[in-house]
Coordinates of C-alpha atoms in Angstrom, one line a residue:
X1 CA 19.1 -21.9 -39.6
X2 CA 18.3 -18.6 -40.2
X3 CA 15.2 -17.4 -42.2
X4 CA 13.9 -14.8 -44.2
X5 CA 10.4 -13.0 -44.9
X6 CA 9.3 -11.7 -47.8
X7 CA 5.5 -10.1 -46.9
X8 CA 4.3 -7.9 -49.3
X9 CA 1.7 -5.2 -47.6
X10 CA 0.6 -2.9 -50.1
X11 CA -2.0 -0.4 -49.6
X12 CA -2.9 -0.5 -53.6
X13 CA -2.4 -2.6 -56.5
X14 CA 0.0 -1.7 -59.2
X15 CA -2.8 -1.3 -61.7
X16 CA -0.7 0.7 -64.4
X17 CA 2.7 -0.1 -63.5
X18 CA 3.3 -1.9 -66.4
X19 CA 6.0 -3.6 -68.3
X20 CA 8.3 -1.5 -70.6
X21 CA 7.1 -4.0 -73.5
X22 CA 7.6 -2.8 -77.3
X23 CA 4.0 -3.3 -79.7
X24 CA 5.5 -6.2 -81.0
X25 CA 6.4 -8.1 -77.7
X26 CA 2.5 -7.7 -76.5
X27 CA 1.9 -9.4 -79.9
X28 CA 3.5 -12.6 -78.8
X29 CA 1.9 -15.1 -79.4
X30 CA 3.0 -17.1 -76.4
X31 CA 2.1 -21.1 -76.5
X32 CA 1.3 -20.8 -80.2
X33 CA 4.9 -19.1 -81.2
X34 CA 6.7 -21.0 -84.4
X35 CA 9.9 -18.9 -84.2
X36 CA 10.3 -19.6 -80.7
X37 CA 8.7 -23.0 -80.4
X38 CA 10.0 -26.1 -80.0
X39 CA 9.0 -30.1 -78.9
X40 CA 10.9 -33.2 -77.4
X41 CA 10.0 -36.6 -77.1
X42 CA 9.3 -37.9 -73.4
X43 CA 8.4 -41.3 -73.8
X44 CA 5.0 -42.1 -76.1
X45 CA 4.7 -37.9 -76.2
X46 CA 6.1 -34.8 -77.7
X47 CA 6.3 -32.2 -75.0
X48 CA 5.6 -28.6 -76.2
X49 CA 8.3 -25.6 -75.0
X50 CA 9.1 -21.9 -76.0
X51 CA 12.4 -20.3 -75.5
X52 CA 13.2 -16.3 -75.1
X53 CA 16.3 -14.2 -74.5
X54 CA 19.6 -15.3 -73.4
X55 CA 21.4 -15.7 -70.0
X56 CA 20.6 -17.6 -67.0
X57 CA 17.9 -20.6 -67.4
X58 CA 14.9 -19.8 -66.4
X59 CA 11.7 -22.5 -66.3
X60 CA 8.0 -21.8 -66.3
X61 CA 5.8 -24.1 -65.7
X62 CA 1.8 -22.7 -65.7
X63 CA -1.3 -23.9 -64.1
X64 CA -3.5 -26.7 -64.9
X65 CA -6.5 -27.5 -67.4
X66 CA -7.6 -23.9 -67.5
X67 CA -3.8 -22.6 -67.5
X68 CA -1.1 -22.4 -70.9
X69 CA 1.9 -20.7 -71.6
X70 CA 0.0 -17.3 -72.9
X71 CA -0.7 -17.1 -68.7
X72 CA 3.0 -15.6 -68.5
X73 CA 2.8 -13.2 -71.0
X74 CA 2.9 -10.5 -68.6
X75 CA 6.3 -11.2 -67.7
X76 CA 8.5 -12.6 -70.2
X77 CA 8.9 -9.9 -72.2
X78 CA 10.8 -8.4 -69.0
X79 CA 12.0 -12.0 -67.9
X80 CA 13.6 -12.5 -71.2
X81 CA 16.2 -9.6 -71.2
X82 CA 18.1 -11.0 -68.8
X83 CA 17.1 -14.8 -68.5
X84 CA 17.1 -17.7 -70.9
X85 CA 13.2 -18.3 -70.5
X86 CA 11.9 -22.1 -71.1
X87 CA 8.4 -22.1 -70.7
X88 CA 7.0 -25.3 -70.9
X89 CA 3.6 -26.6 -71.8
X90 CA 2.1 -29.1 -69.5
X91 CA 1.2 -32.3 -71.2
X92 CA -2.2 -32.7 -72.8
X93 CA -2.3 -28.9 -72.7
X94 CA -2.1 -27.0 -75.5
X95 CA 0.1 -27.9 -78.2
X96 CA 2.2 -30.3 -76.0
X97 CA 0.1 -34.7 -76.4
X98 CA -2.2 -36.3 -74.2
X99 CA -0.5 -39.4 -74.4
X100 CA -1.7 -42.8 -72.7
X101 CA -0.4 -42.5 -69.1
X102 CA -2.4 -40.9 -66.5
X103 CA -2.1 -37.4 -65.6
X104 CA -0.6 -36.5 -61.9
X105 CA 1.8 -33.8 -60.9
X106 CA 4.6 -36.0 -60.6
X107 CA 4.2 -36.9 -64.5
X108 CA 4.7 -33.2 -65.2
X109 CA 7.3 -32.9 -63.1
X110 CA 9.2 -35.5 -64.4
X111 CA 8.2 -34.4 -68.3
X112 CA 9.6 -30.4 -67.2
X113 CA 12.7 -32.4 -66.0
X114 CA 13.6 -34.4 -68.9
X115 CA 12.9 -30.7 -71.2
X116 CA 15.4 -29.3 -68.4
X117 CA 18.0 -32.0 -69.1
X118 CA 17.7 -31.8 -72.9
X119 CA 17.8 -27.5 -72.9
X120 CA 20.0 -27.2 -70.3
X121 CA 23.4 -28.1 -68.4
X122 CA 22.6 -25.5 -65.8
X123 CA 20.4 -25.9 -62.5
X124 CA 17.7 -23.8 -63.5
X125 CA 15.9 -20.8 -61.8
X126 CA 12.3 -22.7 -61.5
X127 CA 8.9 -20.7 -61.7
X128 CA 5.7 -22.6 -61.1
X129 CA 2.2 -21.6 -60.7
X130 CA -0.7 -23.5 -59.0
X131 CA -0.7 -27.1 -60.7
X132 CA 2.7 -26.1 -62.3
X133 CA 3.9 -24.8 -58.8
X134 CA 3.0 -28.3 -57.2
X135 CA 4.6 -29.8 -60.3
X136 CA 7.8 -27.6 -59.3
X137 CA 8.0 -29.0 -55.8
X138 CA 7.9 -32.4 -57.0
X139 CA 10.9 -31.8 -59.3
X140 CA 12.8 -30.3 -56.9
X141 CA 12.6 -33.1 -54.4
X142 CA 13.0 -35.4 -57.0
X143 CA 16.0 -33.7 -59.0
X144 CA 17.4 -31.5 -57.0
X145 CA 20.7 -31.3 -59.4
X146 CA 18.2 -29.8 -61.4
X147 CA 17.3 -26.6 -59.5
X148 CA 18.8 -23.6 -58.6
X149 CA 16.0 -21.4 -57.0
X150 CA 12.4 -22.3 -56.7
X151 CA 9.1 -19.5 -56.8
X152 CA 6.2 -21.8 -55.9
X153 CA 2.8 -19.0 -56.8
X154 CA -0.6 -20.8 -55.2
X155 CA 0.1 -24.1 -55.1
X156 CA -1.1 -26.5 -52.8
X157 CA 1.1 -29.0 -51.2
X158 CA -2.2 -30.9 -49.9
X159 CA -5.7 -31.5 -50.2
X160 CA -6.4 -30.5 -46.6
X161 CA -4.9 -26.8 -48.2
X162 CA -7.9 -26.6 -50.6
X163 CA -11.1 -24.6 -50.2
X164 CA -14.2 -25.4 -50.6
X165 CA -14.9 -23.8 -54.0
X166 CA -11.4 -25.8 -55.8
X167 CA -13.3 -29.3 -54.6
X168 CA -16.4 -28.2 -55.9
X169 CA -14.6 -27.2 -59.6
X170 CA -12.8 -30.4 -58.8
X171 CA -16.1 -32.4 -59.3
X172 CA -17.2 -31.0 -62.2
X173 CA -13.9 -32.4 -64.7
X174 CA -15.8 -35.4 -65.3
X175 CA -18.7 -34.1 -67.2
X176 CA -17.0 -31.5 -69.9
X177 CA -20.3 -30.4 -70.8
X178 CA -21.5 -29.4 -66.7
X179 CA -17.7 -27.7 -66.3
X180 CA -18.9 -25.5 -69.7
X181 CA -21.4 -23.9 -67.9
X182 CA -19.5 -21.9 -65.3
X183 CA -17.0 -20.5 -67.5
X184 CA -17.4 -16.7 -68.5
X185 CA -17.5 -16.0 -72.5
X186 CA -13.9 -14.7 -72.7
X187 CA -12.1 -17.6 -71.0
X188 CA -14.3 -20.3 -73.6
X189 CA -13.1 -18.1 -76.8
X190 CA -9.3 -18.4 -75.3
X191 CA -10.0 -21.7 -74.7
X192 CA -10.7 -22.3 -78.5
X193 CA -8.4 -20.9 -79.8
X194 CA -6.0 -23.0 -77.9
X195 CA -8.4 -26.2 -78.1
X196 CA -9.8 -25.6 -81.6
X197 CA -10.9 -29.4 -82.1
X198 CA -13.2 -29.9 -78.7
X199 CA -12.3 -33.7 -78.4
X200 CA -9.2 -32.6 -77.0
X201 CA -11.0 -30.7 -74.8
X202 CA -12.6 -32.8 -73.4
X203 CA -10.1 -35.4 -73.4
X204 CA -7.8 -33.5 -71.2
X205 CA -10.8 -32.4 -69.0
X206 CA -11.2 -36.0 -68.2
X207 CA -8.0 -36.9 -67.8
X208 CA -7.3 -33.9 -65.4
X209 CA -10.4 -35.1 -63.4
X210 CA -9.2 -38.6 -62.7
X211 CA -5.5 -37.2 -62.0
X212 CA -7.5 -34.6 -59.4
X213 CA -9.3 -37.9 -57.9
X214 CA -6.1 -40.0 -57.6
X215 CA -3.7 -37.2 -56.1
X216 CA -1.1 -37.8 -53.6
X217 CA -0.3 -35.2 -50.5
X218 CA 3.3 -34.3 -51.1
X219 CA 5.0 -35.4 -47.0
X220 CA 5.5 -32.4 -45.3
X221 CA 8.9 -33.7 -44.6
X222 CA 9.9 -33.8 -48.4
X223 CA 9.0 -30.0 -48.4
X224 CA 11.1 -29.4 -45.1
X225 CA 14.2 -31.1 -47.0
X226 CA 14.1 -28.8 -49.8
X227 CA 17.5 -26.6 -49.3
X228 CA 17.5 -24.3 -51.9
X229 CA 16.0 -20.3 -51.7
X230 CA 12.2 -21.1 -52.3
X231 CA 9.8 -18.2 -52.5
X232 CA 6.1 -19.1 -51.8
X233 CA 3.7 -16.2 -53.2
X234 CA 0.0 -16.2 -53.6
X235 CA -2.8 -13.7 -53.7
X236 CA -4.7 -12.7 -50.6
X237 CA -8.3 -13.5 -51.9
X238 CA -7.1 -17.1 -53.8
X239 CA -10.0 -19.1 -53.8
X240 CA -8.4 -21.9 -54.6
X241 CA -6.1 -23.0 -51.5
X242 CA -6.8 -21.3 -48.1
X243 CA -4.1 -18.6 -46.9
X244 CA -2.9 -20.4 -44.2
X245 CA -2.0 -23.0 -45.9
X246 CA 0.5 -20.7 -47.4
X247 CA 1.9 -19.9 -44.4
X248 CA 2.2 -23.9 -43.2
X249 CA 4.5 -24.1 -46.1
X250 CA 6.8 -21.2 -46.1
X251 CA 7.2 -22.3 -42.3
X252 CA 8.4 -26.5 -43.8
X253 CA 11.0 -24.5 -45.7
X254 CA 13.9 -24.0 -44.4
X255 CA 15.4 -21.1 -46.6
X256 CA 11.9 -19.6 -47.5
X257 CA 10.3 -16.8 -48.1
X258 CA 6.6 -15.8 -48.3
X259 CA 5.2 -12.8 -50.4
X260 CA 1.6 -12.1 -50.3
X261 CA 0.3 -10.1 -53.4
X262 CA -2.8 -7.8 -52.5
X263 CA -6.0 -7.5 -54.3
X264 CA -5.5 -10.5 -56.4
X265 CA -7.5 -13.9 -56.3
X266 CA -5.6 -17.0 -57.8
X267 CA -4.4 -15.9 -60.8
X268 CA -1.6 -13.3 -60.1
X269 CA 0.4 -13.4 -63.3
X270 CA -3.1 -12.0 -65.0
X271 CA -4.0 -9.4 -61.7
X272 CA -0.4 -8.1 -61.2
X273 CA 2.4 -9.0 -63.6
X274 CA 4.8 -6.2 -62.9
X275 CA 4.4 -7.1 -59.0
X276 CA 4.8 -10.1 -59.7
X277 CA 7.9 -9.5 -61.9
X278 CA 9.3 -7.2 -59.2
X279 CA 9.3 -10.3 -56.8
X280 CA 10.6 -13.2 -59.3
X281 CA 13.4 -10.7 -60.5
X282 CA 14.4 -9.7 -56.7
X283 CA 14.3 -13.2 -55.0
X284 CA 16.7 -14.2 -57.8
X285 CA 18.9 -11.3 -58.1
X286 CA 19.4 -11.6 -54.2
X287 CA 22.3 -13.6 -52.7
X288 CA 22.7 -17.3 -52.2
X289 CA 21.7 -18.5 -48.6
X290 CA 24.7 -19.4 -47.1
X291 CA 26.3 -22.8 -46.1
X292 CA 23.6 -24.0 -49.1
X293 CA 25.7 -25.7 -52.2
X294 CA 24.8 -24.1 -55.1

């Protein structure tokens, strides 16, 4: 089969290339949005999702415990002029329920799909990032009906991918109070305001930290079945998954491609969005791989 690379070697960072955004789009209040907001029932929980602009479906599904909607604010503005955006809130984070069952990745997965299926007749375009992206693997092996294209940006696909400095965060999800500590004063008032009571703080901490000590590898050879376009991106200072790790899985893939973002750690919606948008927009305005039933 053939294959395709998509490395990104930039000598700067697109500090002030910004999005053509009007006052009132950066105003958003993404995750927290009445007028776009909207909830379904999946099983004992109501799961949390906004909707933007019109045209083909597009899914988003953010990172974990320290991740929400507001993360893709960068890019839906732009995303939304020609997409049908569905960004969907992870449960137990922010305004989507806890809920009884444990957390894992293949819960979310299975919670994005069942929004998917109620918003949706289309396959969708799928956008994940880090525990969303590892959520979006899982529902595209699981429901591939469901999924058109798939951006994967800094997720794992096991723990052997991990650095050092994700397992020691790991460990620090059961004590709330010890995880406190390390955050910097900007990221704890964001965190209020999404979390304003603190119990569900802390509830979801704990539940993410059991889900983190129970998580399965996904099988290499799940990934290497995967026959849609999948674009793996991640920044080359992530110090959350090591970058060869990234490489291991753009090489499973057998349509993939593998953008490397410069001068960002892991979070490369917040370092570069309108890098990021460029590569979203042109991995899905590209054609179809073909021989691949679409």
């Amino acid at each position: 089969m053939q294959r395709t690379g998509l490395l990104v070697l930039l000598l700067f960072v697109w500090a002030q290339a910004g999005l053509a955004a009007t006052t009132d789009e950066k105003d958003i209040p993404y995750g927290n949005n009445p007028s776009a907001g909207h909830y379904l029932q999946v099983g004992d929980v109501k799961i949390y999702y906004e909707i933007y602009g019109s045209g083909h479906p597009l899914v988003l599904l953010h990172g974990g415990l320290f991740g929400y909607i507001d993360e893709f604010g960068g890019v839906i503005p732009e995303l939304s002029r020609h997409y049908t955006v569905i960004a969907i809130a992870l449960r137990g984070h922010g305004k989507s329920e806890l809920g009884t069952q444990p957390l894992s990745n293949a819960l979310f997965a299975e919670d994005s799909a069942a929004v998917i299926r109620h918003v949706t007749s289309e396959p969708v375009d799928l956008v994940g990032f880090s525990i969303g992206a590892i959520a979006s693997y899982l529902l595209t092996i699981n429901h591939p009906d469901l999924v058109h294209k798939l951006v994967a940006v800094g997720g794992p696909i096991a723990s052997s991918g991990s650095t050092e400095a994700a397992g020691t965060e790991a460990n620090t999800y059961n004590d709330p109070a010890e995880l406190e500590k390390g955050l910097p004063p900007r990221f704890v008032a964001r965190r209020n305001r999404i979390y304003p009571d603190r119990a569900v703080w802390n509830r979801l901490v704990l539940a993410m930290g059991k889900a983190e000590a129970t998580e399965q590898d996904i099988p290499k050879e799940k990934i290497h079945a995967i026959q849609i376009p999948t674009l793996i991106a991640a920044g080359d200072q992530d110090d959350y998954t090591k970058m060869e790790h990234f490489v291991e899985i753009y090489h499973l893939l057998p349509h993939g491609e593998l953008a490397i973002v410069p001068g960002c750690g892991h979070t490369v919606f917040k370092c570069n969005p309108s890098l990021m948008l460029d590569l979203i927009e042109h991995f899905l305005q590209q054609s179809e791989v073909p021989g691949v039933a679409q």
